[in-house]
CSV table of C-alpha atoms and ligand atoms in Angstrom, one decimal:
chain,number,residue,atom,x,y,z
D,1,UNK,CA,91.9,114.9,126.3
D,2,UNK,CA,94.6,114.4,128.9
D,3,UNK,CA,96.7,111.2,129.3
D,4,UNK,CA,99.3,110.2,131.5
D,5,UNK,CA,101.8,109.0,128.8
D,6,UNK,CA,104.6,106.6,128.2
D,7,UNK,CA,107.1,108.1,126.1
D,8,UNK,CA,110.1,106.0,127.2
D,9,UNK,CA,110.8,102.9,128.6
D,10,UNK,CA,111.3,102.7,132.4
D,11,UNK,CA,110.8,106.2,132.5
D,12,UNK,CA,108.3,108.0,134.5
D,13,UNK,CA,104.5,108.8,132.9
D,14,UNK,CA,104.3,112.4,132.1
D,15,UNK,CA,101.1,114.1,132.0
D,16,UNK,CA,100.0,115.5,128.6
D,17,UNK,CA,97.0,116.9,126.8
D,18,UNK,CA,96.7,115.7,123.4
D,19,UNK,CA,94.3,116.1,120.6
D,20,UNK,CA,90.3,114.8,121.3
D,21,UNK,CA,90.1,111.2,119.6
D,22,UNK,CA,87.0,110.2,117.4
D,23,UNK,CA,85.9,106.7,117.5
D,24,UNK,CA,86.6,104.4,113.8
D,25,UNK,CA,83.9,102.4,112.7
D,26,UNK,CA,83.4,99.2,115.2
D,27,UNK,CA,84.7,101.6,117.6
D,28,UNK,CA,83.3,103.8,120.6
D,29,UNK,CA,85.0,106.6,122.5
D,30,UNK,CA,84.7,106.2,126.6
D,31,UNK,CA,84.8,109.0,129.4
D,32,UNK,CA,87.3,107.1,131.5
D,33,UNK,CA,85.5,107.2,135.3
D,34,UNK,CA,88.0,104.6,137.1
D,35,UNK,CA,90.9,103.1,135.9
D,36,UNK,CA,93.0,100.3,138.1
D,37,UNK,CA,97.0,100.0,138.4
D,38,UNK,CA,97.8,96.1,137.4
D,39,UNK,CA,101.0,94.6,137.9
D,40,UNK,CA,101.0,94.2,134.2
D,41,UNK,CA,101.2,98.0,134.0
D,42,UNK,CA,104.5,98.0,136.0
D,43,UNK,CA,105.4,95.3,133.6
D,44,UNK,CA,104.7,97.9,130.3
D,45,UNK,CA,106.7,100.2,131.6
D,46,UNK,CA,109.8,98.2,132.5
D,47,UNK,CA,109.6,96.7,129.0
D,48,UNK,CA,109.6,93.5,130.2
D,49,UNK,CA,106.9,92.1,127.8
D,50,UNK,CA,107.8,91.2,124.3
D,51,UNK,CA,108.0,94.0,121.6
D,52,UNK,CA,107.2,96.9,123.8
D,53,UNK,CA,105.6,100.0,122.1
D,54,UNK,CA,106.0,103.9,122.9
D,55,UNK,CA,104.3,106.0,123.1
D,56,UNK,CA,101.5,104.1,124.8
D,57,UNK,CA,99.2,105.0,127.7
D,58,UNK,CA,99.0,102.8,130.1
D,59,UNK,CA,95.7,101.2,131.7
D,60,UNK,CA,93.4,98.2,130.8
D,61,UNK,CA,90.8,97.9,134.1
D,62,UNK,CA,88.7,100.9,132.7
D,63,UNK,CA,85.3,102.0,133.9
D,64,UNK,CA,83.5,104.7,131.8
D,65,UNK,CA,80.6,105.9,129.7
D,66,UNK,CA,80.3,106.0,126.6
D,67,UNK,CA,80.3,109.5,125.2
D,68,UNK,CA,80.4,108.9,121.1
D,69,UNK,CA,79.8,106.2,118.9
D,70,UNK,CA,81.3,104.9,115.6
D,71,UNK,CA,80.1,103.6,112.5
D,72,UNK,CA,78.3,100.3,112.6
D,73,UNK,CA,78.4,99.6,116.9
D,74,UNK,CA,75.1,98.1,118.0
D,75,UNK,CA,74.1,97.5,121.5
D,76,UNK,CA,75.5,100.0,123.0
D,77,UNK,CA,74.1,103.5,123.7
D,78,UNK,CA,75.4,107.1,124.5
D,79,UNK,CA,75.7,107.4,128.5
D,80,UNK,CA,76.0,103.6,129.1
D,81,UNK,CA,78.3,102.2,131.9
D,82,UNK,CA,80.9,99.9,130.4
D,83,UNK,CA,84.3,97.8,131.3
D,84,UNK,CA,87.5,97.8,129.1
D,85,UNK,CA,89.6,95.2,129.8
D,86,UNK,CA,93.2,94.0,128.8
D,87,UNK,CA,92.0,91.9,125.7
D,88,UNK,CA,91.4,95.0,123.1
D,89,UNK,CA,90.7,93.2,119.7
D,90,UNK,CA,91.3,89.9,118.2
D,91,UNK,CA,91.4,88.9,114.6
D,92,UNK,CA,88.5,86.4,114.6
D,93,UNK,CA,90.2,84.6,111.6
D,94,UNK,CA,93.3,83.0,113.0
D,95,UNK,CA,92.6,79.2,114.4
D,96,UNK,CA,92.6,80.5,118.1
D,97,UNK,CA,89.8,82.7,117.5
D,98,UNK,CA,88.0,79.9,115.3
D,99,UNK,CA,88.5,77.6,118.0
D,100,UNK,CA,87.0,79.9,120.6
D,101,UNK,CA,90.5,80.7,122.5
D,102,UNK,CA,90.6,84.0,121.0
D,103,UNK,CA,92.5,84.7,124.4
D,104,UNK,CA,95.4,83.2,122.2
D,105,UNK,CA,95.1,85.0,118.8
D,106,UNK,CA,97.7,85.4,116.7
D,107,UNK,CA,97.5,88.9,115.9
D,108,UNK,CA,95.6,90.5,119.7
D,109,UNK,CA,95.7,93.9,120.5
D,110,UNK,CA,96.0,94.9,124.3
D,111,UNK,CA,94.9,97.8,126.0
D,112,UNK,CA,97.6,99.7,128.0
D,113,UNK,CA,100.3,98.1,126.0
D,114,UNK,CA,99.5,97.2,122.2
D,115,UNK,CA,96.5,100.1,121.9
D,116,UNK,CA,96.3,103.0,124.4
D,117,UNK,CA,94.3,102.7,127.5
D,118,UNK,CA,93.0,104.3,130.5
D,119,UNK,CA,95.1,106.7,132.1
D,120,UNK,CA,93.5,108.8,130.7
D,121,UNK,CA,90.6,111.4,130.2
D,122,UNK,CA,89.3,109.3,127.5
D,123,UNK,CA,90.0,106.1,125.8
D,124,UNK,CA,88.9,104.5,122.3
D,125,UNK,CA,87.5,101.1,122.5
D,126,UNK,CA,86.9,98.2,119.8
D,127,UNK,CA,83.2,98.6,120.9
D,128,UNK,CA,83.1,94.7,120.8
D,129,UNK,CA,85.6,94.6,123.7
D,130,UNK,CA,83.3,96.5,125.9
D,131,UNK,CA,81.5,95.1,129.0
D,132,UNK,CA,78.6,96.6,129.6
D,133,UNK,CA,78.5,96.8,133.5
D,134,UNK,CA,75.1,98.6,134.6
D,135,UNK,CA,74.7,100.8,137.6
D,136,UNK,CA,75.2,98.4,140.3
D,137,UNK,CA,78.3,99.2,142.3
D,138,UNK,CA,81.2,102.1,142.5
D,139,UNK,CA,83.0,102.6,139.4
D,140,UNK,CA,86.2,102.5,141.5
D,141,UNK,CA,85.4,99.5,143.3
D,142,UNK,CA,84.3,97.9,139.7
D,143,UNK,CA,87.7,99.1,138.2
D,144,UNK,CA,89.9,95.9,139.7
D,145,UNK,CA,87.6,93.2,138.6
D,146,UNK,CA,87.9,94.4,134.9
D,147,UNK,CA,91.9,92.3,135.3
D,148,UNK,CA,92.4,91.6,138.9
D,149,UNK,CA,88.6,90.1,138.7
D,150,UNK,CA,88.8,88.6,134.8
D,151,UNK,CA,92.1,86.8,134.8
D,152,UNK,CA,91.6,85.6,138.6
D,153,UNK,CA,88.2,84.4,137.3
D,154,UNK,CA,90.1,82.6,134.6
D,155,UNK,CA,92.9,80.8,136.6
D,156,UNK,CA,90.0,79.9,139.2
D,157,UNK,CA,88.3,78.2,136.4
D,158,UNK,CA,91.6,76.0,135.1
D,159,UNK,CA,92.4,75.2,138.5
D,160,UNK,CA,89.3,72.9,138.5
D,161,UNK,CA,86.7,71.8,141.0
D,162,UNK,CA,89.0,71.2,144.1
D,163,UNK,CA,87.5,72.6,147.6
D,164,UNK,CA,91.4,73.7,148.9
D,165,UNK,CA,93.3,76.4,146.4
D,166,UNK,CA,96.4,77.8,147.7
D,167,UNK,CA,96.8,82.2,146.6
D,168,UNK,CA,100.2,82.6,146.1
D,169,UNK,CA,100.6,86.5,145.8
D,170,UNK,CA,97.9,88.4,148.0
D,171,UNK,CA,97.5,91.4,145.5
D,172,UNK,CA,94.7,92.8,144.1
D,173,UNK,CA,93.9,89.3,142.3
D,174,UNK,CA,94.2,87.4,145.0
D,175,UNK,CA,91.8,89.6,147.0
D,176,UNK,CA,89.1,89.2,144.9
D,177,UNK,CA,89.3,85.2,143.7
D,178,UNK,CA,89.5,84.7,147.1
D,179,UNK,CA,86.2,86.0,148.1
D,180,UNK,CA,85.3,83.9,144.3
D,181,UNK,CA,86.1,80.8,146.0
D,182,UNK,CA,84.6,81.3,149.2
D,183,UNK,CA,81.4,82.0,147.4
D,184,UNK,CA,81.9,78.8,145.4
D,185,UNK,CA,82.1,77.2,148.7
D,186,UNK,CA,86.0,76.3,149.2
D,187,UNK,CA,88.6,77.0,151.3
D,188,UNK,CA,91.3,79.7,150.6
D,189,UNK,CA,95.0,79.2,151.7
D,190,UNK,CA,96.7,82.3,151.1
D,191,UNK,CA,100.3,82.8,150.9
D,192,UNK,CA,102.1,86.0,151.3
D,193,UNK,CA,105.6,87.5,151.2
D,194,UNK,CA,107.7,85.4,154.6
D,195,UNK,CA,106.7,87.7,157.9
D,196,UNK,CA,104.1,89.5,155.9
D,197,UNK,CA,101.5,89.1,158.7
D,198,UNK,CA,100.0,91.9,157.9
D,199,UNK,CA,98.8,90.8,154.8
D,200,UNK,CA,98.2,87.3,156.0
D,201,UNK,CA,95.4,89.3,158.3
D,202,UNK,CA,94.0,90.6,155.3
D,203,UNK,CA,93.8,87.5,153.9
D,204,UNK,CA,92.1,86.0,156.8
D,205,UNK,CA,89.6,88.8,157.1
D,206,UNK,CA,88.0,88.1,153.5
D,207,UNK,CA,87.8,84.7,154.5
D,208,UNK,CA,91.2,82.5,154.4
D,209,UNK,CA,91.1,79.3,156.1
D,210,UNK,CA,95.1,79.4,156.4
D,211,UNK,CA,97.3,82.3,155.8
D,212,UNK,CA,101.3,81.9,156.0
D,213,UNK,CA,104.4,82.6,154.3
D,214,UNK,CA,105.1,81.1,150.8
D,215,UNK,CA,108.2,79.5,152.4
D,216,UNK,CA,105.8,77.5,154.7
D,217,UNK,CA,103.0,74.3,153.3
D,218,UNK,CA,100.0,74.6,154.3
D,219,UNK,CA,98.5,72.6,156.8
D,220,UNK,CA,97.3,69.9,154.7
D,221,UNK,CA,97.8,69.2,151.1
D,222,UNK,CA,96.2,71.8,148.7
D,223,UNK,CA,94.1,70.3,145.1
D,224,UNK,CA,94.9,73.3,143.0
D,225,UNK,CA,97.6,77.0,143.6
D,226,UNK,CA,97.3,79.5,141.5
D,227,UNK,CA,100.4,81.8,141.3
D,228,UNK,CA,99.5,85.4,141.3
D,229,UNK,CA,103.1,86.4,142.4
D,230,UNK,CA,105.5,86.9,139.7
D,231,UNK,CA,108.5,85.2,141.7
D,232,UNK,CA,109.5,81.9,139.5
D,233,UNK,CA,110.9,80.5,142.7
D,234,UNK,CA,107.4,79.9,143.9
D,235,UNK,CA,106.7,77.1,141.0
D,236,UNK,CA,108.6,74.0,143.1
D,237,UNK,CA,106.7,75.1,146.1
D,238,UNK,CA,103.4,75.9,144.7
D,239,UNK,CA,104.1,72.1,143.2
D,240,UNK,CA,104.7,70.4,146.4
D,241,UNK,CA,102.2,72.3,148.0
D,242,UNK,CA,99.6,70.4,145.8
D,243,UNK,CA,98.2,67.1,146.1
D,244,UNK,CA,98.7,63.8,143.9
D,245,UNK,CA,96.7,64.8,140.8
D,246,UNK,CA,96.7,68.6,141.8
D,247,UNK,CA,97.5,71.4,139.5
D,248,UNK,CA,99.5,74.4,139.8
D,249,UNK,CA,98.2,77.6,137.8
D,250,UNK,CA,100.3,80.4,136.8
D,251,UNK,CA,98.5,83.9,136.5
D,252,UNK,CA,100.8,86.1,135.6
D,253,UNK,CA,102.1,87.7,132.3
D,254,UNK,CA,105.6,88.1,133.3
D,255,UNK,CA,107.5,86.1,135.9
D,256,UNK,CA,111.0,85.4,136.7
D,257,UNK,CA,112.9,82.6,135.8
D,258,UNK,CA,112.0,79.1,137.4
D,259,UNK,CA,114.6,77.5,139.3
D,260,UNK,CA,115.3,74.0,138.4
D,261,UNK,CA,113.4,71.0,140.7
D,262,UNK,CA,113.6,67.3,141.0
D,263,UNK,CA,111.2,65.4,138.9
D,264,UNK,CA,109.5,64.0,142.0
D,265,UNK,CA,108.0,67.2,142.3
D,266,UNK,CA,106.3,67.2,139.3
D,267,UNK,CA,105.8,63.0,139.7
D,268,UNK,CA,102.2,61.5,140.4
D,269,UNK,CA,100.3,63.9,138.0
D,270,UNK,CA,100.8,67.1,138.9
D,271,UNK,CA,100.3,69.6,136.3
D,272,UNK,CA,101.5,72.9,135.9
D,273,UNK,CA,100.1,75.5,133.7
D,274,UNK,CA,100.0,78.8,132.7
D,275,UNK,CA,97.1,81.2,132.0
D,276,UNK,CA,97.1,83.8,129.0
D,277,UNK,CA,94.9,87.5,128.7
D,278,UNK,CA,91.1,86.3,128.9
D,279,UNK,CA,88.1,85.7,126.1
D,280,UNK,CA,84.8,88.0,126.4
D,281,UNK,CA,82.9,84.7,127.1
D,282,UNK,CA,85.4,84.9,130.5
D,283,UNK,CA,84.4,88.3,130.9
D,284,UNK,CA,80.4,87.5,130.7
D,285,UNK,CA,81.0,84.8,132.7
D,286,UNK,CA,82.6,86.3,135.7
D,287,UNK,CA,80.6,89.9,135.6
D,288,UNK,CA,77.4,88.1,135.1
D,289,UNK,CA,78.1,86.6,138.6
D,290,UNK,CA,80.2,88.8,140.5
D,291,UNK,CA,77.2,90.9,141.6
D,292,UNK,CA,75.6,87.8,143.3
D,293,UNK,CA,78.6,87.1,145.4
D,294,UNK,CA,79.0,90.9,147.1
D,295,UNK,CA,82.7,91.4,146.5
D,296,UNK,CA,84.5,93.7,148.2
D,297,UNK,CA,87.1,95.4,145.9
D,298,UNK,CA,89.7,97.1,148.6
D,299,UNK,CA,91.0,99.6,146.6
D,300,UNK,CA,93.1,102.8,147.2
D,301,UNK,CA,92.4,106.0,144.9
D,302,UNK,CA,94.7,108.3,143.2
D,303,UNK,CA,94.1,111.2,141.1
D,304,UNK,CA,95.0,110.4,137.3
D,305,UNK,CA,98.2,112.8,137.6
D,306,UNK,CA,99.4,110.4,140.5
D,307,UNK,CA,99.7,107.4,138.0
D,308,UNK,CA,103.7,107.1,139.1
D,309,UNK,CA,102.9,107.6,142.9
D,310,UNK,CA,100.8,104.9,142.0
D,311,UNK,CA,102.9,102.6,140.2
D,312,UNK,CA,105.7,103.2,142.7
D,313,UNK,CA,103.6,102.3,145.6
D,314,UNK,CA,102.1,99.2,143.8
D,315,UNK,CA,105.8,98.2,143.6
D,316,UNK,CA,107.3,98.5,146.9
D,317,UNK,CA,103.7,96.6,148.1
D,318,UNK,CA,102.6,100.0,149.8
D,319,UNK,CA,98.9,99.0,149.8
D,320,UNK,CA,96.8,95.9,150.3
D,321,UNK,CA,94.2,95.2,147.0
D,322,UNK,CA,94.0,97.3,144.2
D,323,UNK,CA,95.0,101.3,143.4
D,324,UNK,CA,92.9,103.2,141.2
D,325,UNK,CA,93.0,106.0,139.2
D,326,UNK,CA,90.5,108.6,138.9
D,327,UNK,CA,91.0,111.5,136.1
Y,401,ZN,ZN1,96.1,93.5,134.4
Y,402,ZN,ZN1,92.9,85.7,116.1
């Protein structure tokens, strides 16, 4: 197999063949078709999250087939379409995963950061962290909803029933929980980068009542934001974006430091809260539906050796949605 691999910290992916991997027991082995580029990726590399590990190849919004199976894996078969997402294993013992928030085990491993993932020719998966995804749809255009779809589906969920959600961050998330709540039946206000107007078109071409710069409030008070940006200084506005009772979300992993507010920001029940990897029941949730709703992943491709043209473009915002790699 060849992998584009992590060997150092903030050091560029270099493109390696290493020996063919045979899936444990509980395990399969995938033929990686698709895999997206997440912020979270960028995130790996920098070693900004906690106890960083190298090597490691990067990747966690997999599409593949299964090509061999492991000891003791039912329900899945040779040739079968499935999803690998960022939650790679959980204990199943700790009292997270007894009390059905496995997203927050004690002892998780991640794919692309804590277990190797999908930039790559082939991937092992803990077979019961495998979405089967079925032959509807591209496996490119499936590839961002396996993170970009999953946690966006998850922060859409805590936000709550409201009919106005603010998108702070109009990434590859944002693109996609936008057409979600749209679907759902509520209006999208979509905040971008100041003087970003071509992403605020974006925005309004999948559907966004309101698109303007995070430095602006919306027209009228929003019920819930969700933060997909990972710029701390969004928190305060986000918060007095929101309504009396409203509730601001925050989606990502990693974000920078939150400026200090006045309390009055925060006053009349505002809540602000953050949301942490995903459970399966999220992922069978969300791809149960997400056929029904016809989303339209935008996505641009890059051949697997192009991971850091990739990561590099995904930083300097050089594309609108999602990039994908293809091996
Ligand atoms: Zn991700
Ligand atoms: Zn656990």
């Amino acid at each position: 197999m060849h992998a584009m691999v992590l060997k150092k910290l903030r050091a560029p992916l270099e493109w390696t063949e290493l020996p063919d991997r045979h899936p444990g027991a509980g395990e399969i082995r995938v033929k990686v078709a698709a895999c997206g580029v997440c912020r979270t990726d960028l995130h790996v590399v920098d070693g900004e999250l906690p106890h960083p590990q190298v090597p490691i190849i990067p990747g966690h919004e997999i599409v593949g087939r299964v090509d061999l199976i492991g000891a003791g894996v039912a329900g899945l078969n040779i040739g079968e379409r499935v999803g690998i997402p960022w939650l790679g294993h959980t204990c199943g013992v700790c009292p997270y995963c007894v009390e059905h928030r496995e997203n927050l085990c004690d002892r998780p491993l991640f794919t692309g950061y804590t277990r190797d993932g999908g930039f790559a020719t082939a991937v092992i998966a803990d077979a019961r962290f495998a979405f089967p995804l079925g032959e509807t749809g591209d496996d490119v255009a499936l590839a961002p909803l396996l993170c970009a779809g999953l946690i966006g589906w998850r922060s859409l969920v805590i936000a709550g029933e409201g009919k106005k959600i603010g998108l702070y961050g109009f990434g590859a998330a944002a693109h996609i929980i936008a057409q979600v709540a749209k679907w759902q039946g509520r209006s999208v206000f979509a905040f971008t980068r100041p003087g970003d107007a071509a992403t605020q078109n974006f925005a309004r071409s999948l559907g966004a009542t309101w698109a303007g710069g995070s430095d602006q409030m919306p027209p009228e008070p929003l019920d819930a934001a969700i933060i997909f940006a990972t710029v701390g200084d969004l928190v305060p506005l986000a918060l007095k974006a929101v309504r009396k009772g409203g509730r601001v979300v925050c989606a990502g992993i990693h974000m920078s430091d939150i400026p200090s507010f006045p309390y009055s920001v925060l006053w009349e029940e505002r809540s602000l809260v953050s949301v942490a990897n995903l459970t399966r029941q999220d992922g069978i949730d969300f791809l149960s539906v997400a056929p029904k709703m016809s989303i339209v992943t935008k996505t641009t491709r890059y051949p697997l050796t192009q991971a850091n043209q990739a990561l590099a473009d995904l930083r300097a915002g050089r594309f609108e949605g999602a990039a994908v790699l293809v091996p």
